[in-house]
Amino acid sequence: QLGADVSRLPDQHRMSTKEEKKDYTPNGEIAKKIASVTPYFPFKGIKKFYDIGGFLKHPEIFQLVIDVFVERYKKIGIDSIAGFDARGFIIGPPVALALKKPFIMLRKKGKMPNSVTGKEYGKEYAGKEVLSIPRSSVKKGDRVLLVDDLVATGGTLSAGIELVQLMGGVVAECACIVEIKFLNARKKLDGLGYKDVPIWALMDESILNLDGLKAKDIDTKEYKDDGEAH
């Protein structure tokens, strides 16, 4: 069942059924509910690293995320969904199941057999990576939705677009939960010749204000930034 059971949520996370059906807009009421349990931390040398693990701890909120994507893409019309290694694998499959569409893993080079490898690309903040896609997973003319948790500079998205187009497909849209607007991924995609590929995000950094180190209900005792730098 796709509808979220909000009856067991704390009052601050509840909304009426009427509100749920109405506001699937970016930075709208549902987006704000999701943002309210999505903290950021200083991590990997980044001052604000947004942690989707925050809403994954709340099944009702996680369901709202999936509902938003399902509602949007059942209207737009797609043939398959491709998710990026690794957090795209969390969002993409439940949306694909709800829409009865194939799910395609875009994995790092050397992690998947019988695959086609793309060109090296610059990761979201620093460093290089190479992605691969399962051979014959996209047919000529297929409309493919690319899904990830967050878009920053657009480097990862550009690699996914390249792979889908290499297979003969069309990227219907790049969808993410969070877009870091000030890093301007749109400009990067335009500069690479992908002006016709839309980017859609449920929210941006302007409504993500939960400081994980200050939140009283988040245990950060002895917290340290132990992530590998980008």
mmCIF file of N, CA, C and O in Angstrom, residues 97-175:
data_model
loop_
_atom_site.group_PDB
_atom_site.id
_atom_site.type_symbol
_atom_site.label_atom_id
_atom_site.label_comp_id
_atom_site.label_asym_id
_atom_site.label_seq_id
_atom_site.Cartn_x
_atom_site.Cartn_y
_atom_site.Cartn_z
ATOM 1 N N LEU A 97 9.094 -0.715 -8.157
ATOM 2 C CA LEU A 97 8.088 -1.728 -7.827
ATOM 3 C C LEU A 97 6.676 -1.151 -7.877
ATOM 4 O O LEU A 97 5.753 -1.771 -8.407
ATOM 5 N N ALA A 98 6.522 0.051 -7.315
ATOM 6 C CA ALA A 98 5.196 0.677 -7.292
ATOM 7 C C ALA A 98 4.697 0.989 -8.704
ATOM 8 O O ALA A 98 3.503 0.885 -8.981
ATOM 9 N N LEU A 99 5.616 1.347 -9.592
ATOM 10 C CA LEU A 99 5.247 1.695 -10.964
ATOM 11 C C LEU A 99 5.318 0.498 -11.911
ATOM 12 O O LEU A 99 5.029 0.635 -13.108
ATOM 13 N N LYS A 100 5.749 -0.655 -11.374
ATOM 14 C CA LYS A 100 5.901 -1.874 -12.186
ATOM 15 C C LYS A 100 6.858 -1.646 -13.360
ATOM 16 O O LYS A 100 6.581 -2.021 -14.505
ATOM 17 N N LYS A 101 8.000 -1.029 -13.043
ATOM 18 C CA LYS A 101 9.020 -0.754 -14.043
ATOM 19 C C LYS A 101 10.322 -1.455 -13.667
ATOM 20 O O LYS A 101 10.604 -1.666 -12.481
ATOM 21 N N PRO A 102 11.161 -1.798 -14.646
ATOM 22 C CA PRO A 102 12.464 -2.401 -14.338
ATOM 23 C C PRO A 102 13.361 -1.409 -13.597
ATOM 24 O O PRO A 102 13.297 -0.201 -13.849
ATOM 25 N N PHE A 103 14.187 -1.955 -12.704
ATOM 26 C CA PHE A 103 15.194 -1.133 -12.028
ATOM 27 C C PHE A 103 16.580 -1.525 -12.534
ATOM 28 O O PHE A 103 16.901 -2.706 -12.650
ATOM 29 N N ILE A 104 17.397 -0.510 -12.818
ATOM 30 C CA ILE A 104 18.737 -0.705 -13.373
ATOM 31 C C ILE A 104 19.760 -0.143 -12.385
ATOM 32 O O ILE A 104 19.638 1.001 -11.944
ATOM 33 N N MET A 105 20.756 -0.931 -12.048
ATOM 34 C CA MET A 105 21.831 -0.455 -11.166
ATOM 35 C C MET A 105 22.945 0.192 -11.979
ATOM 36 O O MET A 105 23.471 -0.415 -12.913
ATOM 37 N N LEU A 106 23.288 1.415 -11.625
ATOM 38 C CA LEU A 106 24.464 2.076 -12.169
ATOM 39 C C LEU A 106 25.571 1.924 -11.130
ATOM 40 O O LEU A 106 25.569 2.602 -10.102
ATOM 41 N N ARG A 107 26.496 0.999 -11.395
ATOM 42 C CA ARG A 107 27.489 0.647 -10.391
ATOM 43 C C ARG A 107 28.879 1.162 -10.752
ATOM 44 O O ARG A 107 29.161 1.484 -11.909
ATOM 45 N N LYS A 108 29.719 1.220 -9.738
ATOM 46 C CA LYS A 108 31.105 1.600 -9.970
ATOM 47 C C LYS A 108 31.807 0.512 -10.777
ATOM 48 O O LYS A 108 31.455 -0.671 -10.683
ATOM 49 N N LYS A 109 32.767 0.919 -11.558
ATOM 50 C CA LYS A 109 33.487 -0.001 -12.442
ATOM 51 C C LYS A 109 34.059 -1.186 -11.658
ATOM 52 O O LYS A 109 34.590 -1.034 -10.566
ATOM 53 N N GLY A 110 33.922 -2.393 -12.230
ATOM 54 C CA GLY A 110 34.480 -3.584 -11.613
ATOM 55 C C GLY A 110 33.588 -4.244 -10.587
ATOM 56 O O GLY A 110 33.982 -5.227 -9.951
ATOM 57 N N LYS A 111 32.358 -3.746 -10.416
ATOM 58 C CA LYS A 111 31.456 -4.285 -9.399
ATOM 59 C C LYS A 111 30.322 -5.123 -9.988
ATOM 60 O O LYS A 111 29.544 -5.717 -9.241
ATOM 61 N N MET A 112 30.232 -5.203 -11.342
ATOM 62 C CA MET A 112 29.070 -5.843 -11.944
ATOM 63 C C MET A 112 29.464 -6.546 -13.241
ATOM 64 O O MET A 112 30.092 -5.944 -14.108
ATOM 65 N N PRO A 113 29.093 -7.824 -13.391
ATOM 66 C CA PRO A 113 29.447 -8.558 -14.614
ATOM 67 C C PRO A 113 28.575 -8.150 -15.799
ATOM 68 O O PRO A 113 27.497 -7.572 -15.622
ATOM 69 N N ASN A 114 29.057 -8.462 -16.997
ATOM 70 C CA ASN A 114 28.306 -8.240 -18.242
ATOM 71 C C ASN A 114 27.744 -6.826 -18.312
ATOM 72 O O ASN A 114 26.549 -6.607 -18.495
ATOM 73 N N SER A 115 28.635 -5.869 -18.167
ATOM 74 C CA SER A 115 28.214 -4.472 -18.141
ATOM 75 C C SER A 115 28.990 -3.640 -19.152
ATOM 76 O O SER A 115 30.045 -4.046 -19.645
ATOM 77 N N VAL A 116 28.470 -2.464 -19.431
ATOM 78 C CA VAL A 116 29.121 -1.488 -20.312
ATOM 79 C C VAL A 116 29.654 -0.365 -19.436
ATOM 80 O O VAL A 116 28.938 0.155 -18.574
ATOM 81 N N THR A 117 30.894 -0.005 -19.639
ATOM 82 C CA THR A 117 31.548 1.001 -18.804
ATOM 83 C C THR A 117 31.614 2.342 -19.518
ATOM 84 O O THR A 117 31.896 2.407 -20.716
ATOM 85 N N GLY A 118 31.358 3.404 -18.766
ATOM 86 C CA GLY A 118 31.411 4.746 -19.323
ATOM 87 C C GLY A 118 32.777 5.379 -19.162
ATOM 88 O O GLY A 118 33.756 4.723 -18.793
ATOM 89 N N LYS A 119 32.829 6.676 -19.401
ATOM 90 C CA LYS A 119 34.077 7.424 -19.278
ATOM 91 C C LYS A 119 34.285 7.868 -17.828
ATOM 92 O O LYS A 119 33.346 7.948 -17.038
ATOM 93 N N GLU A 120 35.528 8.161 -17.513
ATOM 94 C CA GLU A 120 35.844 8.685 -16.179
ATOM 95 C C GLU A 120 35.179 10.050 -15.999
ATOM 96 O O GLU A 120 35.131 10.854 -16.921
ATOM 97 N N TYR A 121 34.658 10.282 -14.807
ATOM 98 C CA TYR A 121 34.012 11.568 -14.524
ATOM 99 C C TYR A 121 34.477 12.110 -13.180
ATOM 100 O O TYR A 121 34.979 11.363 -12.332
ATOM 101 N N GLY A 122 34.299 13.404 -12.977
ATOM 102 C CA GLY A 122 34.618 14.030 -11.703
ATOM 103 C C GLY A 122 33.473 13.833 -10.732
ATOM 104 O O GLY A 122 32.317 14.123 -11.047
ATOM 105 N N LYS A 123 33.757 13.308 -9.538
ATOM 106 C CA LYS A 123 32.728 13.065 -8.541
ATOM 107 C C LYS A 123 32.162 14.388 -8.025
ATOM 108 O O LYS A 123 32.618 15.468 -8.379
ATOM 109 N N GLU A 124 31.167 14.298 -7.134
ATOM 110 C CA GLU A 124 30.428 15.476 -6.718
ATOM 111 C C GLU A 124 31.293 16.571 -6.083
ATOM 112 O O GLU A 124 30.992 17.740 -6.219
ATOM 113 N N TYR A 125 32.334 16.203 -5.403
ATOM 114 C CA TYR A 125 33.161 17.219 -4.765
ATOM 115 C C TYR A 125 34.617 17.152 -5.224
ATOM 116 O O TYR A 125 35.227 18.177 -5.509
ATOM 117 N N ALA A 126 35.178 15.981 -5.284
ATOM 118 C CA ALA A 126 36.577 15.822 -5.716
ATOM 119 C C ALA A 126 36.816 14.361 -6.051
ATOM 120 O O ALA A 126 36.079 13.472 -5.619
ATOM 121 N N GLY A 127 37.866 14.114 -6.823
ATOM 122 C CA GLY A 127 38.195 12.742 -7.169
ATOM 123 C C GLY A 127 37.528 12.303 -8.457
ATOM 124 O O GLY A 127 36.684 12.995 -9.023
ATOM 125 N N LYS A 128 37.923 11.138 -8.939
ATOM 126 C CA LYS A 128 37.421 10.592 -10.197
ATOM 127 C C LYS A 128 36.762 9.233 -9.963
ATOM 128 O O LYS A 128 37.108 8.511 -9.039
ATOM 129 N N GLU A 129 35.830 8.890 -10.841
ATOM 130 C CA GLU A 129 35.146 7.605 -10.747
ATOM 131 C C GLU A 129 34.700 7.188 -12.136
ATOM 132 O O GLU A 129 34.666 7.993 -13.066
ATOM 133 N N VAL A 130 34.342 5.914 -12.293
ATOM 134 C CA VAL A 130 33.805 5.384 -13.545
ATOM 135 C C VAL A 130 32.580 4.544 -13.213
ATOM 136 O O VAL A 130 32.600 3.748 -12.278
ATOM 137 N N LEU A 131 31.504 4.733 -13.977
ATOM 138 C CA LEU A 131 30.277 3.975 -13.760
ATOM 139 C C LEU A 131 30.069 2.952 -14.872
ATOM 140 O O LEU A 131 30.567 3.108 -15.984
ATOM 141 N N SER A 132 29.288 1.912 -14.542
ATOM 142 C CA SER A 132 28.920 0.915 -15.545
ATOM 143 C C SER A 132 27.423 0.647 -15.462
ATOM 144 O O SER A 132 26.777 0.909 -14.441
ATOM 145 N N ILE A 133 26.884 0.100 -16.564
ATOM 146 C CA ILE A 133 25.455 -0.186 -16.669
ATOM 147 C C ILE A 133 25.301 -1.598 -17.237
ATOM 148 O O ILE A 133 26.107 -2.016 -18.082
ATOM 149 N N PRO A 134 24.308 -2.363 -16.785
ATOM 150 C CA PRO A 134 24.135 -3.714 -17.327
ATOM 151 C C PRO A 134 23.915 -3.692 -18.846
ATOM 152 O O PRO A 134 23.148 -2.876 -19.360
ATOM 153 N N ARG A 135 24.589 -4.577 -19.532
ATOM 154 C CA ARG A 135 24.461 -4.665 -20.981
ATOM 155 C C ARG A 135 23.001 -4.994 -21.369
ATOM 156 O O ARG A 135 22.356 -5.820 -20.735
ATOM 157 N N SER A 136 22.503 -4.320 -22.369
ATOM 158 C CA SER A 136 21.147 -4.538 -22.906
ATOM 159 C C SER A 136 20.032 -4.173 -21.927
ATOM 160 O O SER A 136 18.878 -4.572 -22.118
ATOM 161 N N SER A 137 20.351 -3.418 -20.877
ATOM 162 C CA SER A 137 19.318 -3.030 -19.908
ATOM 163 C C SER A 137 18.436 -1.896 -20.426
ATOM 164 O O SER A 137 17.320 -1.685 -19.935
ATOM 165 N N VAL A 138 18.945 -1.155 -21.406
ATOM 166 C CA VAL A 138 18.198 -0.050 -21.997
ATOM 167 C C VAL A 138 18.083 -0.294 -23.495
ATOM 168 O O VAL A 138 19.088 -0.526 -24.174
ATOM 169 N N LYS A 139 16.856 -0.241 -23.998
ATOM 170 C CA LYS A 139 16.623 -0.402 -25.429
ATOM 171 C C LYS A 139 16.560 0.970 -26.103
ATOM 172 O O LYS A 139 16.289 1.979 -25.444
ATOM 173 N N LYS A 140 16.801 0.994 -27.389
ATOM 174 C CA LYS A 140 16.775 2.247 -28.136
ATOM 175 C C LYS A 140 15.423 2.938 -27.966
ATOM 176 O O LYS A 140 14.368 2.334 -28.144
ATOM 177 N N GLY A 141 15.487 4.202 -27.553
ATOM 178 C CA GLY A 141 14.272 4.991 -27.371
ATOM 179 C C GLY A 141 13.642 4.900 -26.001
ATOM 180 O O GLY A 141 12.698 5.642 -25.699
ATOM 181 N N ASP A 142 14.129 4.017 -25.134
ATOM 182 C CA ASP A 142 13.582 3.910 -23.777
ATOM 183 C C ASP A 142 13.705 5.233 -23.030
ATOM 184 O O ASP A 142 14.752 5.897 -23.084
ATOM 185 N N ARG A 143 12.643 5.569 -22.307
ATOM 186 C CA ARG A 143 12.680 6.754 -21.435
ATOM 187 C C ARG A 143 13.083 6.297 -20.029
ATOM 188 O O ARG A 143 12.348 5.551 -19.375
ATOM 189 N N VAL A 144 14.263 6.718 -19.607
ATOM 190 C CA VAL A 144 14.852 6.255 -18.348
ATOM 191 C C VAL A 144 14.869 7.384 -17.320
ATOM 192 O O VAL A 144 15.308 8.502 -17.625
ATOM 193 N N LEU A 145 14.403 7.083 -16.127
ATOM 194 C CA LEU A 145 14.488 8.017 -15.009
ATOM 195 C C LEU A 145 15.750 7.723 -14.217
ATOM 196 O O LEU A 145 15.963 6.584 -13.788
ATOM 197 N N LEU A 146 16.595 8.728 -14.023
ATOM 198 C CA LEU A 146 17.785 8.579 -13.178
ATOM 199 C C LEU A 146 17.454 9.049 -11.767
ATOM 200 O O LEU A 146 16.883 10.133 -11.585
ATOM 201 N N VAL A 147 17.821 8.229 -10.758
ATOM 202 C CA VAL A 147 17.460 8.526 -9.370
ATOM 203 C C VAL A 147 18.685 8.486 -8.469
ATOM 204 O O VAL A 147 19.502 7.562 -8.540
ATOM 205 N N ASP A 148 18.800 9.501 -7.613
ATOM 206 C CA ASP A 148 19.831 9.515 -6.574
ATOM 207 C C ASP A 148 19.279 10.242 -5.362
ATOM 208 O O ASP A 148 18.221 10.881 -5.437
ATOM 209 N N ASP A 149 19.985 10.149 -4.234
ATOM 210 C CA ASP A 149 19.500 10.841 -3.045
ATOM 211 C C ASP A 149 19.748 12.339 -3.128
ATOM 212 O O ASP A 149 18.933 13.139 -2.670
ATOM 213 N N LEU A 150 20.880 12.720 -3.731
ATOM 214 C CA LEU A 150 21.287 14.131 -3.706
ATOM 215 C C LEU A 150 22.089 14.467 -4.951
ATOM 216 O O LEU A 150 22.865 13.647 -5.439
ATOM 217 N N VAL A 151 21.898 15.679 -5.460
ATOM 218 C CA VAL A 151 22.753 16.175 -6.531
ATOM 219 C C VAL A 151 23.462 17.423 -6.019
ATOM 220 O O VAL A 151 22.846 18.313 -5.443
ATOM 221 N N ALA A 152 24.771 17.436 -6.213
ATOM 222 C CA ALA A 152 25.580 18.581 -5.806
ATOM 223 C C ALA A 152 26.107 19.288 -7.055
ATOM 224 O O ALA A 152 25.463 20.169 -7.604
ATOM 225 N N THR A 153 27.258 18.856 -7.545
ATOM 226 C CA THR A 153 27.852 19.510 -8.720
ATOM 227 C C THR A 153 27.317 18.959 -10.037
ATOM 228 O O THR A 153 27.478 19.587 -11.078
ATOM 229 N N GLY A 154 26.723 17.780 -10.015
ATOM 230 C CA GLY A 154 26.182 17.192 -11.236
ATOM 231 C C GLY A 154 27.114 16.211 -11.924
ATOM 232 O O GLY A 154 26.764 15.661 -12.973
ATOM 233 N N GLY A 155 28.277 15.951 -11.352
ATOM 234 C CA GLY A 155 29.224 15.043 -11.977
ATOM 235 C C GLY A 155 28.681 13.632 -12.134
ATOM 236 O O GLY A 155 28.815 13.013 -13.194
ATOM 237 N N THR A 156 28.048 13.122 -11.084
ATOM 238 C CA THR A 156 27.504 11.765 -11.134
ATOM 239 C C THR A 156 26.342 11.679 -12.117
ATOM 240 O O THR A 156 26.227 10.725 -12.894
ATOM 241 N N LEU A 157 25.465 12.677 -12.087
ATOM 242 C CA LEU A 157 24.339 12.679 -13.019
ATOM 243 C C LEU A 157 24.823 12.660 -14.469
ATOM 244 O O LEU A 157 24.274 11.942 -15.307
ATOM 245 N N SER A 158 25.844 13.450 -14.756
ATOM 246 C CA SER A 158 26.349 13.517 -16.136
ATOM 247 C C SER A 158 26.857 12.153 -16.600
ATOM 248 O O SER A 158 26.669 11.771 -17.768
ATOM 249 N N ALA A 159 27.479 11.401 -15.699
ATOM 250 C CA ALA A 159 27.970 10.062 -16.052
ATOM 251 C C ALA A 159 26.809 9.117 -16.347
ATOM 252 O O ALA A 159 26.885 8.290 -17.253
ATOM 253 N N GLY A 160 25.723 9.240 -15.580
ATOM 254 C CA GLY A 160 24.552 8.413 -15.814
ATOM 255 C C GLY A 160 23.876 8.744 -17.133
ATOM 256 O O GLY A 160 23.446 7.846 -17.877
ATOM 257 N N ILE A 161 23.769 10.025 -17.436
ATOM 258 C CA ILE A 161 23.172 10.447 -18.712
ATOM 259 C C ILE A 161 23.970 9.891 -19.877
ATOM 260 O O ILE A 161 23.420 9.374 -20.853
ATOM 261 N N GLU A 162 25.304 9.983 -19.756
ATOM 262 C CA GLU A 162 26.179 9.487 -20.834
ATOM 263 C C GLU A 162 25.931 8.000 -21.089
ATOM 264 O O GLU A 162 25.831 7.558 -22.249
ATOM 265 N N LEU A 163 25.816 7.208 -20.021
ATOM 266 C CA LEU A 163 25.610 5.770 -20.169
ATOM 267 C C LEU A 163 24.265 5.438 -20.809
ATOM 268 O O LEU A 163 24.170 4.575 -21.689
ATOM 269 N N VAL A 164 23.212 6.103 -20.364
ATOM 270 C CA VAL A 164 21.886 5.856 -20.929
ATOM 271 C C VAL A 164 21.865 6.203 -22.414
ATOM 272 O O VAL A 164 21.339 5.447 -23.245
ATOM 273 N N GLN A 165 22.454 7.325 -22.770
ATOM 274 C CA GLN A 165 22.499 7.733 -24.174
ATOM 275 C C GLN A 165 23.380 6.801 -24.996
ATOM 276 O O GLN A 165 23.078 6.512 -26.159
ATOM 277 N N LEU A 166 24.450 6.303 -24.395
ATOM 278 C CA LEU A 166 25.322 5.343 -25.073
ATOM 279 C C LEU A 166 24.553 4.080 -25.454
ATOM 280 O O LEU A 166 24.811 3.470 -26.498
ATOM 281 N N MET A 167 23.585 3.720 -24.613
ATOM 282 C CA MET A 167 22.767 2.528 -24.857
ATOM 283 C C MET A 167 21.609 2.799 -25.820
ATOM 284 O O MET A 167 20.858 1.892 -26.168
ATOM 285 N N GLY A 168 21.433 4.064 -26.198
ATOM 286 C CA GLY A 168 20.351 4.415 -27.117
ATOM 287 C C GLY A 168 19.092 4.911 -26.442
ATOM 288 O O GLY A 168 18.066 5.134 -27.095
ATOM 289 N N GLY A 169 19.156 5.094 -25.116
ATOM 290 C CA GLY A 169 17.996 5.559 -24.378
ATOM 291 C C GLY A 169 17.935 7.068 -24.253
ATOM 292 O O GLY A 169 18.849 7.789 -24.672
ATOM 293 N N VAL A 170 16.843 7.537 -23.670
ATOM 294 C CA VAL A 170 16.614 8.959 -23.432
ATOM 295 C C VAL A 170 16.399 9.146 -21.932
ATOM 296 O O VAL A 170 15.598 8.427 -21.330
ATOM 297 N N VAL A 171 17.103 10.087 -21.342
ATOM 298 C CA VAL A 171 16.886 10.369 -19.922
ATOM 299 C C VAL A 171 15.667 11.270 -19.790
ATOM 300 O O VAL A 171 15.695 12.437 -20.187
ATOM 301 N N ALA A 172 14.586 10.716 -19.232
ATOM 302 C CA ALA A 172 13.352 11.480 -19.075
ATOM 303 C C ALA A 172 13.529 12.601 -18.054
ATOM 304 O O ALA A 172 13.008 13.713 -18.235
ATOM 305 N N GLU A 173 14.284 12.299 -16.994
ATOM 306 C CA GLU A 173 14.540 13.290 -15.951
ATOM 307 C C GLU A 173 15.578 12.734 -14.986
ATOM 308 O O GLU A 173 15.736 11.516 -14.858
ATOM 309 N N CYS A 174 16.279 13.630 -14.305
ATOM 310 C CA CYS A 174 17.162 13.267 -13.188
ATOM 311 C C CYS A 174 16.431 13.672 -11.913
ATOM 312 O O CYS A 174 16.136 14.856 -11.729
ATOM 313 N N ALA A 175 16.132 12.705 -11.055
ATOM 314 C CA ALA A 175 15.344 12.978 -9.862
ATOM 315 C C ALA A 175 16.149 12.703 -8.608
ATOM 316 O O ALA A 175 16.858 11.690 -8.521
#
